[in-house]
Amino acid sequence: MSIITFSVLSFLAFVLLYGTFFIVKQQSAASVERFGKFVGVRHSGLQLKIPIIDRVAGRVSLRIQQLDVVVETKTKDDVFVKMKVSVQYKVIKDKVYDAFYKLDYPQDQITSYVFDVVRAEVPKMILDDVFEKKDDVAIAVKTELNDAMVNYGFDIIKTLVTDIDPDAQVKDSMNRINASEREKVAAQFEGDAQRILIVERAKAEAESKRLQGQGIADQRREIARGLEDSVKVLNGVNINSQEASALIVVTQHYDTLQSVGSASNSNLILMPNSPQAGSEMLNNMVASFTASNQIGEAMKKQREEDARSKKND
């Protein structure tokens, strides 16, 4: 056997060996065809096929994959929003044939269904409901995709609405509305605080006035008691009530003058302030008390006479 013949045979053996064995990675599957016809699916591990006759037509990943779809649509209140929907899916292990042969571009098919469902659901909602009910949109997308894609060998694991992006002007308006609402609440709290403060101040002032009035009343009561005691003392030395009252008034007058004079920065002038003022004041007060008593006695007698005349009539 020549060297050339040996080389040719070695090459053919290598080709046959290389074409017989192939490896399929973990979490993947390979589709094997024979003369263009599907003959089976090979899963992870070392696999065999007939060299030259069989070939690996393609491989499919069995891992969970994610497809992000951005859909622009309009809400019920005519606001345009962009929604980002994340679809998590995988190829069903028992339906590798359907996933490999029925769809050329499964991601395009999934995207079309997402667009269809989102644009059917969102226009039924106002913008605020879109944010509140985004899970309902995600569930609707998942339900529609499951019903459609299971026939193509795909299982929809989960769908998520991961972003809702309204128009920039709409977002600015929403921020202004939110800021206005917060300022309104802050103003209400501030008003309540001011009202409570005013009420408490009024209560404190009323209490202060009450205590001040009570103090003045107590002071005057004690002054009256002192005057009463003074009159009793003066009556004990044969000075009648009128003279005693006049004497007390004059004494208070001079006490006032003394207190005013003791103040270094006082510029108050009391009228009258002549040396004879005290005696004149005393005489005038005694005369006025006497006249007042006489008038009172006369009025008392007149009332008694009127009562007797009415009784006789």
Short mmCIF file of C-alpha atoms in Angstrom, two decimals:
data_model
loop_
_atom_site.label_atom_id
_atom_site.label_comp_id
_atom_site.label_asym_id
_atom_site.label_seq_id
_atom_site.Cartn_x
_atom_site.Cartn_y
_atom_site.Cartn_z
CA MET A 1 0.00 0.00 0.00
CA SER A 2 1.42 3.28 -1.07
CA ILE A 3 1.65 6.32 1.10
CA ILE A 4 -0.93 8.16 -0.99
CA THR A 5 -3.45 5.37 -0.61
CA PHE A 6 -2.88 5.28 3.13
CA SER A 7 -3.36 9.03 3.36
CA VAL A 8 -6.62 8.86 1.43
CA LEU A 9 -7.93 6.08 3.59
CA SER A 10 -6.93 7.93 6.76
CA PHE A 11 -8.70 11.03 5.56
CA LEU A 12 -11.85 9.08 4.72
CA ALA A 13 -11.77 7.43 8.14
CA PHE A 14 -11.44 10.80 9.83
CA VAL A 15 -14.32 12.19 7.80
CA LEU A 16 -16.49 9.20 8.61
CA LEU A 17 -15.58 9.43 12.28
CA TYR A 18 -16.15 13.17 12.43
CA GLY A 19 -19.45 12.85 10.58
CA THR A 20 -20.67 10.06 12.88
CA PHE A 21 -20.29 11.67 16.27
CA PHE A 22 -21.48 15.09 17.39
CA ILE A 23 -22.07 16.78 20.76
CA VAL A 24 -25.20 18.57 21.95
CA LYS A 25 -24.72 21.07 24.79
CA GLN A 26 -26.72 21.17 28.01
CA GLN A 27 -30.14 22.89 27.81
CA SER A 28 -30.23 22.65 24.03
CA ALA A 29 -31.53 20.30 21.33
CA ALA A 30 -30.42 19.45 17.80
CA SER A 31 -32.63 18.65 14.84
CA VAL A 32 -31.29 15.86 12.59
CA GLU A 33 -32.33 15.49 8.93
CA ARG A 34 -31.66 12.68 6.44
CA PHE A 35 -31.55 13.79 2.86
CA GLY A 36 -33.53 16.89 3.91
CA LYS A 37 -36.20 15.00 5.87
CA PHE A 38 -36.54 15.31 9.63
CA VAL A 39 -35.59 12.12 11.42
CA GLY A 40 -35.32 13.08 15.07
CA VAL A 41 -34.24 15.39 17.87
CA ARG A 42 -31.03 14.83 19.79
CA HIS A 43 -30.61 16.20 23.32
CA SER A 44 -27.53 16.97 25.42
CA GLY A 45 -24.55 14.58 25.29
CA LEU A 46 -22.56 12.61 22.69
CA GLN A 47 -24.84 11.65 19.79
CA LEU A 48 -24.54 9.50 16.63
CA LYS A 49 -25.70 10.03 13.08
CA ILE A 50 -25.01 8.40 9.73
CA PRO A 51 -22.19 10.31 8.12
CA ILE A 52 -22.86 12.01 4.82
CA ILE A 53 -26.45 10.77 4.88
CA ASP A 54 -27.58 12.53 8.09
CA ARG A 55 -26.85 16.09 9.06
CA VAL A 56 -27.57 18.43 11.96
CA ALA A 57 -30.08 20.90 10.50
CA GLY A 58 -29.98 23.25 13.49
CA ARG A 59 -29.86 23.67 17.23
CA VAL A 60 -32.45 25.12 19.58
CA SER A 61 -31.83 26.57 23.06
CA LEU A 62 -34.08 25.24 25.81
CA ARG A 63 -33.15 28.04 28.25
CA ILE A 64 -35.54 30.77 29.33
CA GLN A 65 -35.13 33.77 27.06
CA GLN A 66 -36.37 37.35 27.37
CA LEU A 67 -37.69 39.64 24.69
CA ASP A 68 -38.24 43.36 25.42
CA VAL A 69 -40.94 44.99 23.30
CA VAL A 70 -41.60 48.77 23.31
CA VAL A 71 -45.13 49.65 22.19
CA GLU A 72 -46.42 53.17 21.56
CA THR A 73 -50.15 53.52 21.97
CA LYS A 74 -52.85 55.98 23.04
CA THR A 75 -54.99 55.94 26.19
CA LYS A 76 -58.70 56.59 26.49
CA ASP A 77 -58.04 60.23 27.42
CA ASP A 78 -55.92 60.73 24.26
CA VAL A 79 -52.47 60.57 25.88
CA PHE A 80 -49.69 58.84 23.96
CA VAL A 81 -47.56 56.50 26.05
CA LYS A 82 -44.69 54.12 25.42
CA MET A 83 -44.95 50.80 27.25
CA LYS A 84 -42.08 48.39 27.64
CA VAL A 85 -43.26 44.79 27.90
CA SER A 86 -40.75 42.08 28.85
CA VAL A 87 -41.72 38.57 27.69
CA GLN A 88 -39.95 35.56 29.22
CA TYR A 89 -40.36 32.40 27.16
CA LYS A 90 -38.72 29.08 26.34
CA VAL A 91 -38.97 26.22 23.89
CA ILE A 92 -41.02 23.27 25.15
CA LYS A 93 -38.73 20.23 25.30
CA ASP A 94 -41.25 17.90 23.69
CA LYS A 95 -42.05 20.36 20.89
CA VAL A 96 -38.60 21.15 19.51
CA TYR A 97 -39.82 20.12 16.03
CA ASP A 98 -42.62 22.76 16.11
CA ALA A 99 -40.31 25.47 17.44
CA PHE A 100 -37.66 24.76 14.79
CA TYR A 101 -39.78 24.18 11.69
CA LYS A 102 -43.00 26.15 12.14
CA LEU A 103 -41.49 29.58 12.76
CA ASP A 104 -38.51 31.18 11.12
CA TYR A 105 -38.45 34.22 13.43
CA PRO A 106 -40.33 33.48 16.68
CA GLN A 107 -39.34 36.80 18.26
CA ASP A 108 -41.06 38.70 15.46
CA GLN A 109 -44.18 36.64 16.02
CA ILE A 110 -44.15 37.33 19.78
CA THR A 111 -43.62 41.05 19.12
CA SER A 112 -46.64 41.16 16.82
CA TYR A 113 -48.89 39.57 19.46
CA VAL A 114 -47.61 42.00 22.13
CA PHE A 115 -48.39 44.98 19.89
CA ASP A 116 -51.84 43.62 19.16
CA VAL A 117 -52.81 43.01 22.80
CA VAL A 118 -51.37 46.26 24.20
CA ARG A 119 -53.04 48.37 21.55
CA ALA A 120 -56.32 46.60 22.27
CA GLU A 121 -56.19 46.96 26.08
CA VAL A 122 -54.60 50.37 26.77
CA PRO A 123 -57.08 52.48 24.72
CA LYS A 124 -59.79 51.27 27.12
CA MET A 125 -58.08 52.96 30.09
CA ILE A 126 -57.30 56.52 31.10
CA LEU A 127 -53.69 57.35 31.89
CA ASP A 128 -54.02 56.95 35.67
CA ASP A 129 -55.59 53.51 35.22
CA VAL A 130 -52.73 52.44 32.96
CA PHE A 131 -50.30 52.94 35.85
CA GLU A 132 -52.62 51.28 38.37
CA LYS A 133 -53.65 48.33 36.17
CA LYS A 134 -50.40 47.56 34.37
CA ASP A 135 -50.53 44.04 35.84
CA ASP A 136 -53.87 43.50 34.07
CA VAL A 137 -52.22 44.42 30.78
CA ALA A 138 -49.37 42.01 31.48
CA ILE A 139 -51.82 39.18 32.26
CA ALA A 140 -53.75 39.86 29.05
CA VAL A 141 -50.53 39.71 27.02
CA LYS A 142 -49.46 36.44 28.68
CA THR A 143 -52.85 34.82 28.10
CA GLU A 144 -52.92 35.80 24.43
CA LEU A 145 -49.33 34.71 23.83
CA ASN A 146 -49.80 31.36 25.57
CA ASP A 147 -52.83 30.53 23.46
CA ALA A 148 -51.00 31.45 20.26
CA MET A 149 -47.41 30.33 20.84
CA VAL A 150 -48.07 26.92 22.39
CA ASN A 151 -48.93 25.66 18.90
CA TYR A 152 -45.45 26.68 17.79
CA GLY A 153 -43.70 24.89 20.65
CA PHE A 154 -43.11 27.92 22.90
CA ASP A 155 -44.13 28.32 26.53
CA ILE A 156 -44.66 31.89 27.83
CA ILE A 157 -43.27 31.90 31.36
CA LYS A 158 -44.11 35.45 32.39
CA THR A 159 -44.85 38.89 30.97
CA LEU A 160 -44.03 42.12 32.78
CA VAL A 161 -44.86 45.76 32.04
CA THR A 162 -41.53 47.21 33.14
CA ASP A 163 -41.94 50.82 32.01
CA ILE A 164 -44.70 53.31 31.18
CA ASP A 165 -43.44 56.51 29.62
CA PRO A 166 -46.01 59.22 28.74
CA ASP A 167 -45.22 62.23 26.61
CA ALA A 168 -42.82 64.74 28.24
CA GLN A 169 -45.46 67.49 28.43
CA VAL A 170 -47.88 65.09 30.09
CA LYS A 171 -45.26 64.15 32.69
CA ASP A 172 -44.59 67.82 33.42
CA SER A 173 -48.32 68.41 33.88
CA MET A 174 -48.61 65.42 36.19
CA ASN A 175 -45.67 66.68 38.25
CA ARG A 176 -47.27 70.13 38.53
CA ILE A 177 -50.57 68.60 39.61
CA ASN A 178 -48.80 66.49 42.21
CA ALA A 179 -46.85 69.51 43.48
CA SER A 180 -50.05 71.57 43.68
CA GLU A 181 -51.81 68.84 45.65
CA ARG A 182 -48.91 68.63 48.09
CA GLU A 183 -48.84 72.43 48.49
CA LYS A 184 -52.59 72.38 49.14
CA VAL A 185 -52.18 69.74 51.85
CA ALA A 186 -49.28 71.67 53.36
CA ALA A 187 -51.37 74.87 53.38
CA GLN A 188 -54.23 73.03 55.10
CA PHE A 189 -51.90 71.70 57.79
CA GLU A 190 -50.35 75.13 58.23
CA GLY A 191 -53.82 76.71 58.53
CA ASP A 192 -54.85 74.13 61.11
CA ALA A 193 -51.68 74.84 63.08
CA GLN A 194 -52.29 78.60 62.96
CA ARG A 195 -55.90 78.14 64.06
CA ILE A 196 -54.85 75.95 66.98
CA LEU A 197 -52.20 78.50 67.93
CA ILE A 198 -54.71 81.37 67.85
CA VAL A 199 -57.21 79.39 69.94
CA GLU A 200 -54.57 78.49 72.49
CA ARG A 201 -53.37 82.09 72.67
CA ALA A 202 -56.96 83.28 73.16
CA LYS A 203 -57.46 80.73 75.93
CA ALA A 204 -54.22 81.79 77.60
CA GLU A 205 -55.15 85.46 77.33
CA ALA A 206 -58.63 84.79 78.72
CA GLU A 207 -57.13 82.88 81.62
CA SER A 208 -54.65 85.72 82.19
CA LYS A 209 -57.45 88.28 82.19
CA ARG A 210 -59.48 86.15 84.57
CA LEU A 211 -56.58 85.83 86.98
CA GLN A 212 -55.81 89.54 86.63
CA GLY A 213 -59.43 90.44 87.38
CA GLN A 214 -59.45 88.07 90.30
CA GLY A 215 -56.27 89.72 91.58
CA ILE A 216 -57.76 93.21 91.22
CA ALA A 217 -60.94 92.08 92.94
CA ASP A 218 -58.91 90.61 95.81
CA GLN A 219 -56.86 93.80 96.01
CA ARG A 220 -59.95 95.99 96.17
CA ARG A 221 -61.54 93.66 98.68
CA GLU A 222 -58.52 93.98 100.94
CA ILE A 223 -58.48 97.76 100.46
CA ALA A 224 -62.16 97.88 101.42
CA ARG A 225 -61.46 95.81 104.51
CA GLY A 226 -58.58 98.11 105.41
CA LEU A 227 -60.80 101.16 104.98
CA GLU A 228 -63.48 99.51 107.06
CA ASP A 229 -60.97 98.85 109.83
CA SER A 230 -59.71 102.43 109.56
CA VAL A 231 -63.23 103.84 109.87
CA LYS A 232 -63.88 101.67 112.92
CA VAL A 233 -60.68 102.92 114.56
CA LEU A 234 -61.57 106.54 113.82
CA ASN A 235 -65.11 106.01 115.11
CA GLY A 236 -63.53 104.80 118.32
CA VAL A 237 -62.00 108.27 118.90
CA ASN A 238 -65.31 110.11 118.33
CA ILE A 239 -64.81 110.81 114.58
CA ASN A 240 -68.00 110.12 112.61
CA SER A 241 -68.09 108.13 109.38
CA GLN A 242 -68.18 111.17 107.10
CA GLU A 243 -65.14 112.76 108.68
CA ALA A 244 -63.35 109.42 108.76
CA SER A 245 -64.00 108.83 105.04
CA ALA A 246 -62.77 112.32 104.19
CA LEU A 247 -59.68 111.84 106.32
CA ILE A 248 -58.89 108.55 104.62
CA VAL A 249 -59.26 110.12 101.17
CA VAL A 250 -56.95 112.97 102.14
CA THR A 251 -54.44 110.49 103.56
CA GLN A 252 -54.48 108.52 100.28
CA HIS A 253 -53.99 111.79 98.40
CA TYR A 254 -50.83 112.57 100.32
CA ASP A 255 -49.63 108.98 99.98
CA THR A 256 -50.03 109.31 96.22
CA LEU A 257 -48.08 112.56 96.21
CA GLN A 258 -45.33 110.89 98.21
CA SER A 259 -45.09 107.90 95.82
CA VAL A 260 -44.99 110.20 92.81
CA GLY A 261 -42.33 112.37 94.40
CA SER A 262 -40.12 109.37 95.18
CA ALA A 263 -39.79 108.55 91.46
CA SER A 264 -36.72 110.28 90.03
CA ASN A 265 -37.94 110.46 86.39
CA SER A 266 -41.56 111.38 87.07
CA ASN A 267 -43.01 114.53 85.48
CA LEU A 268 -46.59 113.99 86.69
CA ILE A 269 -48.40 116.99 88.23
CA LEU A 270 -51.47 116.47 90.43
CA MET A 271 -54.10 119.18 90.63
CA PRO A 272 -54.69 120.76 93.15
CA ASN A 273 -51.23 120.69 94.67
CA SER A 274 -51.16 123.83 96.83
CA PRO A 275 -50.46 123.59 100.61
CA GLN A 276 -54.10 124.50 101.37
CA ALA A 277 -55.37 121.82 99.01
CA GLY A 278 -55.51 119.13 101.69
CA SER A 279 -57.63 121.13 104.14
CA GLU A 280 -59.91 122.42 101.38
CA MET A 281 -60.36 118.89 100.10
CA LEU A 282 -61.18 117.65 103.60
CA ASN A 283 -63.74 120.44 104.20
CA ASN A 284 -65.32 119.99 100.79
CA MET A 285 -65.63 116.23 101.26
CA VAL A 286 -67.17 116.60 104.73
CA ALA A 287 -69.62 119.17 103.40
CA SER A 288 -70.50 116.96 100.44
CA PHE A 289 -71.01 113.91 102.68
CA THR A 290 -73.25 115.99 105.00
CA ALA A 291 -75.28 117.35 102.07
CA SER A 292 -75.60 113.89 100.61
CA ASN A 293 -76.89 112.50 103.91
CA GLN A 294 -79.40 115.34 104.23
CA ILE A 295 -80.66 114.81 100.71
CA GLY A 296 -80.94 111.10 101.37
CA GLU A 297 -82.93 111.64 104.57
CA ALA A 298 -85.26 114.07 102.79
CA MET A 299 -85.87 111.61 99.93
CA LYS A 300 -86.53 108.85 102.46
CA LYS A 301 -89.13 110.94 104.30
CA GLN A 302 -90.78 111.89 101.01
CA ARG A 303 -91.11 108.23 100.00
CA GLU A 304 -92.61 107.35 103.39
CA GLU A 305 -95.20 110.18 103.10
CA ASP A 306 -96.11 109.09 99.56
CA ALA A 307 -96.57 105.50 100.75
CA ARG A 308 -98.86 106.61 103.61
CA SER A 309 -100.97 108.79 101.31
CA LYS A 310 -101.43 105.93 98.84
CA LYS A 311 -102.41 103.63 101.68
CA ASN A 312 -105.06 106.11 102.96
CA ASP A 313 -106.52 106.56 99.51
#
